[in-house]
Amino acid sequence: MTTHTDHDLTTAARGTDGTTAENLHEVDLAISGMTCASCSARVEKKLNRLDGCEATVNLATEKAKVRFSAPLTIEDIMATVEKTGYGASLIEPRGGPDGRTHDGSAGNGDAHGEHDHMEDIAPVDVLKRRALIAAALTVPVVILAMAPGMDFAANPWLQLALTTPVVLWAAWPFHRAAAINARHLASTMDTLVSIGVSAAYLYSLVGVLSGAASGGMAGMDGEAEPATHLYFETAAVITTFLLMGRWMEARAKKRGKSALETLLTLGAKDVAVLRDGGEQRIPIEQLAVGEEFVVRPGEKVATDGVVVDGASAVDASMMTGEPVPLDVGPGDDVTGGTVNAHGRLIVRATAVGAETTLAAMARLVEDAQTGKAPVQRLADRVSAVFVPVVLVVAVLTLIGWWVATGEFTTALPIAITVLIIACPCALGLATPTALLVGTGRGAELGVLIKGPQILEDTRRVNTALIDKTGTVTTGEMTLQHIETDGEITEEAALLAAAAVESGSEHPIARAVTAAAAERGLQPPAIRDFAALAGSGARAVVVGSRSEQEVTVGRADLFETVPESLASGEMTIPGTRILVGWDGRARAALTVTDTVRGTSAAAIGDLAELGLSAYLLTGDNLTAARSVARAVGIPEDRVIADVRPEDKYAVVERLQREGKVVAMVGDGVNDAAALAQADLGLAMGSGTDVAMNSADIVLMRTDLASVPTAIGLSRQTLRTIKQNLGWAFAYNTAAIPLAVAGLLNPMIAGGAMALSSVLVVTNSLRLRRFGRH
């Protein structure tokens, strides 16, 4: 059975202070100053040590999701973060349909505290400036140090002059972070970089100032001593490579976040509301539930609502990935952020601010990106102890080579190489960057993956249990056949059924009432209407001379069903409902549902992914098998005549048989089954029920989005494993080579920077998922 511990809390009703229905508090914090996996692991460890606190810290998004209970306060939590050596600020809940906070900001929080994380969370332009200036100064240093014919007296002083701003200014973020961590008796990747760069620079500085770099000083035997070797180029090149890597990494991470940023900008900024007999253009934040507003051609629908007047087609492709605009008219629901293609609409707002579908989508995506996949736990445990171990290894390497060779100048670059090559950047970025890009691409395709733990579930599923109506089929039914017991006419049967069904919004009810209207029949009035969940409906039909209680629905609602009506179920494909009174069925109405054009291909795609599809329906077996044949589902995988409340038991039975079940439903009648399944996918609703019950919410009603969701989830998980595999292999292989003296410090700096870029670039390949 799927557990929903993480995302159930995220979708619970929240007050403005973050209080959930369980009287817990949940907040998002912007964490500044984190530069590697050991940083995020240390913050997470410190927070989780607080009584009543549960935290997840994500390096790529630079956020922490924290759940806590009294007497712990948000001030206590932020103080703990700052005592650990990092900055923390509260991210306000999104308050508007455009995803903005109460103060109108973009909702990222203004991080404060001792760290500014490469000057206020490493904006790309700051890193670019540092990296390019460092590169411009480093190139001549390398030429002076390595090019032939550069043995002139001023050479060491020129190297010193060019390298000093690189080490003191360009590398300042590394030194600053290392110093703050040292004050808290901690070490991170910045510690390794700062020590390595500083050691190379200071050793060379002493050589220049003492005159030893120029050589020519007389020794004890009266002969001139050789010049001390300088490592200015090592310090400069390492700094430049790492800054270049950080710059490229920041650019890639920004691209990975672009899908969510696009989602958050979909909402309208203002709205033409109908007030005091006219239109008033107001900021979207001032719109209230129940107010009516105007949507002109080409404008965005300001918020979720229902069409009151007008007809048009609405383009929801930016939210759902569905390229075909949807026709809407009076009574139809519309979603905020979609675009009105043509025609003027008047819409009554049904949800505003944080309660809209768009805001809920943004919360789900952000929650998933802030979370942590199970495969990340090993990386976190390794990173937490990695840096201290590397420091020890570097010191032992320095001593060992110094003792073995008797040359400090031989031992120093080898120790520096160990420090630089061992930085666990790639390890820390392996999971969060893939998760960032994968969930962002999912949002573009209308696939909302609730949390990183869901990725593991998609890998295991081998059975897809698919609800028929509205999923495999369109849910738009039409009346095909009327059969009576011979005692009443077809017209009388249709009138009685239409009268009862006029009180229902069920697709079958709409098909019956539409058929009566097409034939020019006017159903009589009714009273005491009662919907019989999963079975049918009952009402008292008020005629001109008498009243009669009429029942419409399944056979088990009647005491007597004539053989002629019962046998028809086996021969006429379609959904069959009975009409009768006084305990006896008088007629049978058969309605058919249109199979979606993409359903057969989607079933084939699921088979390619290794999933066996089962069709689940409350319809009779004949109708169900007819649909199953049309989409390629074997008849032995058809489960018919199932009431909504029994779907849970079907999922449980398949699980007892050893199957790992993905349940695909509409998220309304299927809530219990979605929760029971190993993987729940709710299609095309975006309702609260769907988001609470399912693991993946599909904004499209097309079954093709199911293999898309499972395929994307699996590809994201594969990418995470590829990244972790590379990161572990890189560090495992590189450190012994560095200790053995087989790597140059400059090569180590380039390789370390390249490893991080490689991981992020590999994650960015997920942006192309689904594009052919």
PDB file of C-alpha atoms in Angstrom, residues 335-440:
ATOM      1  CA  THR A 335      -9.130  27.014 -15.201  1.00  0.00           C
ATOM      2  CA  GLY A 336      -7.120  30.104 -14.353  1.00  0.00           C
ATOM      3  CA  GLY A 337      -4.079  30.589 -16.572  1.00  0.00           C
ATOM      4  CA  THR A 338      -5.683  29.109 -19.697  1.00  0.00           C
ATOM      5  CA  VAL A 339      -6.125  31.330 -22.759  1.00  0.00           C
ATOM      6  CA  ASN A 340      -9.426  32.310 -24.364  1.00  0.00           C
ATOM      7  CA  ALA A 341      -8.984  31.611 -28.065  1.00  0.00           C
ATOM      8  CA  HIS A 342     -12.017  33.487 -29.410  1.00  0.00           C
ATOM      9  CA  GLY A 343     -15.346  34.833 -28.237  1.00  0.00           C
ATOM     10  CA  ARG A 344     -16.202  36.874 -25.153  1.00  0.00           C
ATOM     11  CA  LEU A 345     -16.781  34.977 -21.920  1.00  0.00           C
ATOM     12  CA  ILE A 346     -18.285  36.016 -18.626  1.00  0.00           C
ATOM     13  CA  VAL A 347     -16.963  33.782 -15.845  1.00  0.00           C
ATOM     14  CA  ARG A 348     -17.962  33.504 -12.181  1.00  0.00           C
ATOM     15  CA  ALA A 349     -14.932  32.942  -9.939  1.00  0.00           C
ATOM     16  CA  THR A 350     -15.058  29.720  -7.921  1.00  0.00           C
ATOM     17  CA  ALA A 351     -11.524  29.822  -6.466  1.00  0.00           C
ATOM     18  CA  VAL A 352      -8.910  32.533  -6.018  1.00  0.00           C
ATOM     19  CA  GLY A 353      -5.349  32.855  -4.820  1.00  0.00           C
ATOM     20  CA  ALA A 354      -3.795  29.798  -3.230  1.00  0.00           C
ATOM     21  CA  GLU A 355      -6.970  27.740  -3.794  1.00  0.00           C
ATOM     22  CA  THR A 356      -6.717  27.747  -7.613  1.00  0.00           C
ATOM     23  CA  THR A 357      -5.662  24.800  -9.733  1.00  0.00           C
ATOM     24  CA  LEU A 358      -2.605  26.700 -10.967  1.00  0.00           C
ATOM     25  CA  ALA A 359      -1.457  27.463  -7.423  1.00  0.00           C
ATOM     26  CA  ALA A 360      -2.004  23.832  -6.424  1.00  0.00           C
ATOM     27  CA  MET A 361       0.020  22.667  -9.449  1.00  0.00           C
ATOM     28  CA  ALA A 362       2.862  24.988  -8.494  1.00  0.00           C
ATOM     29  CA  ARG A 363       2.813  23.723  -4.897  1.00  0.00           C
ATOM     30  CA  LEU A 364       2.965  20.100  -6.043  1.00  0.00           C
ATOM     31  CA  VAL A 365       5.889  20.733  -8.378  1.00  0.00           C
ATOM     32  CA  GLU A 366       7.794  22.734  -5.774  1.00  0.00           C
ATOM     33  CA  ASP A 367       7.130  20.146  -3.071  1.00  0.00           C
ATOM     34  CA  ALA A 368       8.436  17.415  -5.357  1.00  0.00           C
ATOM     35  CA  GLN A 369      11.546  19.415  -6.231  1.00  0.00           C
ATOM     36  CA  THR A 370      12.262  20.193  -2.591  1.00  0.00           C
ATOM     37  CA  GLY A 371      11.886  16.563  -1.558  1.00  0.00           C
ATOM     38  CA  LYS A 372      14.491  13.867  -1.563  1.00  0.00           C
ATOM     39  CA  ALA A 373      14.449  10.550  -3.386  1.00  0.00           C
ATOM     40  CA  PRO A 374      15.358   7.402  -1.416  1.00  0.00           C
ATOM     41  CA  VAL A 375      18.453   6.908  -3.595  1.00  0.00           C
ATOM     42  CA  GLN A 376      19.771  10.261  -2.343  1.00  0.00           C
ATOM     43  CA  ARG A 377      20.078   9.048   1.252  1.00  0.00           C
ATOM     44  CA  LEU A 378      23.261   7.082   0.558  1.00  0.00           C
ATOM     45  CA  ALA A 379      24.844  10.099  -1.134  1.00  0.00           C
ATOM     46  CA  ASP A 380      23.954  12.265   1.857  1.00  0.00           C
ATOM     47  CA  ARG A 381      25.503   9.844   4.322  1.00  0.00           C
ATOM     48  CA  VAL A 382      28.681   9.660   2.257  1.00  0.00           C
ATOM     49  CA  SER A 383      28.925  13.443   1.814  1.00  0.00           C
ATOM     50  CA  ALA A 384      28.467  14.093   5.531  1.00  0.00           C
ATOM     51  CA  VAL A 385      31.768  12.362   6.350  1.00  0.00           C
ATOM     52  CA  PHE A 386      33.523  12.834   3.026  1.00  0.00           C
ATOM     53  CA  VAL A 387      35.166  16.241   3.539  1.00  0.00           C
ATOM     54  CA  PRO A 388      36.745  15.505   6.971  1.00  0.00           C
ATOM     55  CA  VAL A 389      38.109  12.227   5.616  1.00  0.00           C
ATOM     56  CA  VAL A 390      39.610  14.001   2.598  1.00  0.00           C
ATOM     57  CA  LEU A 391      41.304  16.562   4.851  1.00  0.00           C
ATOM     58  CA  VAL A 392      42.926  13.730   6.785  1.00  0.00           C
ATOM     59  CA  VAL A 393      43.961  11.955   3.573  1.00  0.00           C
ATOM     60  CA  ALA A 394      45.476  15.185   2.208  1.00  0.00           C
ATOM     61  CA  VAL A 395      47.533  15.755   5.354  1.00  0.00           C
ATOM     62  CA  LEU A 396      48.762  12.140   5.346  1.00  0.00           C
ATOM     63  CA  THR A 397      49.596  12.457   1.648  1.00  0.00           C
ATOM     64  CA  LEU A 398      51.631  15.620   2.298  1.00  0.00           C
ATOM     65  CA  ILE A 399      53.555  13.997   5.150  1.00  0.00           C
ATOM     66  CA  GLY A 400      54.030  10.722   3.289  1.00  0.00           C
ATOM     67  CA  TRP A 401      55.426  12.281   0.115  1.00  0.00           C
ATOM     68  CA  TRP A 402      57.555  14.749   2.083  1.00  0.00           C
ATOM     69  CA  VAL A 403      59.106  11.924   4.078  1.00  0.00           C
ATOM     70  CA  ALA A 404      59.491   9.657   1.041  1.00  0.00           C
ATOM     71  CA  THR A 405      61.115  12.235  -1.229  1.00  0.00           C
ATOM     72  CA  GLY A 406      62.534  14.690   1.219  1.00  0.00           C
ATOM     73  CA  GLU A 407      61.098  17.427  -1.017  1.00  0.00           C
ATOM     74  CA  PHE A 408      58.297  19.632   0.294  1.00  0.00           C
ATOM     75  CA  THR A 409      57.922  21.081  -3.196  1.00  0.00           C
ATOM     76  CA  THR A 410      57.069  17.578  -4.443  1.00  0.00           C
ATOM     77  CA  ALA A 411      54.613  16.790  -1.642  1.00  0.00           C
ATOM     78  CA  LEU A 412      52.697  20.108  -1.707  1.00  0.00           C
ATOM     79  CA  PRO A 413      51.125  19.901  -5.206  1.00  0.00           C
ATOM     80  CA  ILE A 414      50.166  16.272  -4.625  1.00  0.00           C
ATOM     81  CA  ALA A 415      48.354  17.176  -1.382  1.00  0.00           C
ATOM     82  CA  ILE A 416      46.668  20.096  -3.139  1.00  0.00           C
ATOM     83  CA  THR A 417      45.543  17.742  -5.901  1.00  0.00           C
ATOM     84  CA  VAL A 418      43.938  15.442  -3.317  1.00  0.00           C
ATOM     85  CA  LEU A 419      42.052  18.379  -1.807  1.00  0.00           C
ATOM     86  CA  ILE A 420      40.743  19.632  -5.135  1.00  0.00           C
ATOM     87  CA  ILE A 421      39.929  16.369  -6.898  1.00  0.00           C
ATOM     88  CA  ALA A 422      37.933  15.030  -3.942  1.00  0.00           C
ATOM     89  CA  CYS A 423      35.305  17.788  -3.768  1.00  0.00           C
ATOM     90  CA  PRO A 424      31.908  16.002  -3.671  1.00  0.00           C
ATOM     91  CA  CYS A 425      30.029  18.571  -5.792  1.00  0.00           C
ATOM     92  CA  ALA A 426      28.845  16.051  -8.362  1.00  0.00           C
ATOM     93  CA  LEU A 427      27.605  13.774  -5.587  1.00  0.00           C
ATOM     94  CA  GLY A 428      25.472  16.516  -4.085  1.00  0.00           C
ATOM     95  CA  LEU A 429      24.006  17.624  -7.408  1.00  0.00           C
ATOM     96  CA  ALA A 430      23.299  14.150  -8.803  1.00  0.00           C
ATOM     97  CA  THR A 431      19.783  13.733  -7.426  1.00  0.00           C
ATOM     98  CA  PRO A 432      18.352  17.253  -6.970  1.00  0.00           C
ATOM     99  CA  THR A 433      19.241  18.493 -10.462  1.00  0.00           C
ATOM    100  CA  ALA A 434      17.633  15.479 -12.151  1.00  0.00           C
ATOM    101  CA  LEU A 435      14.582  15.883  -9.925  1.00  0.00           C
ATOM    102  CA  LEU A 436      14.427  19.592 -10.707  1.00  0.00           C
ATOM    103  CA  VAL A 437      14.475  19.078 -14.468  1.00  0.00           C
ATOM    104  CA  GLY A 438      12.303  15.938 -14.482  1.00  0.00           C
ATOM    105  CA  THR A 439       9.473  17.432 -12.437  1.00  0.00           C
ATOM    106  CA  GLY A 440       9.705  20.653 -14.432  1.00  0.00           C
TER     107      GLY A 440
END
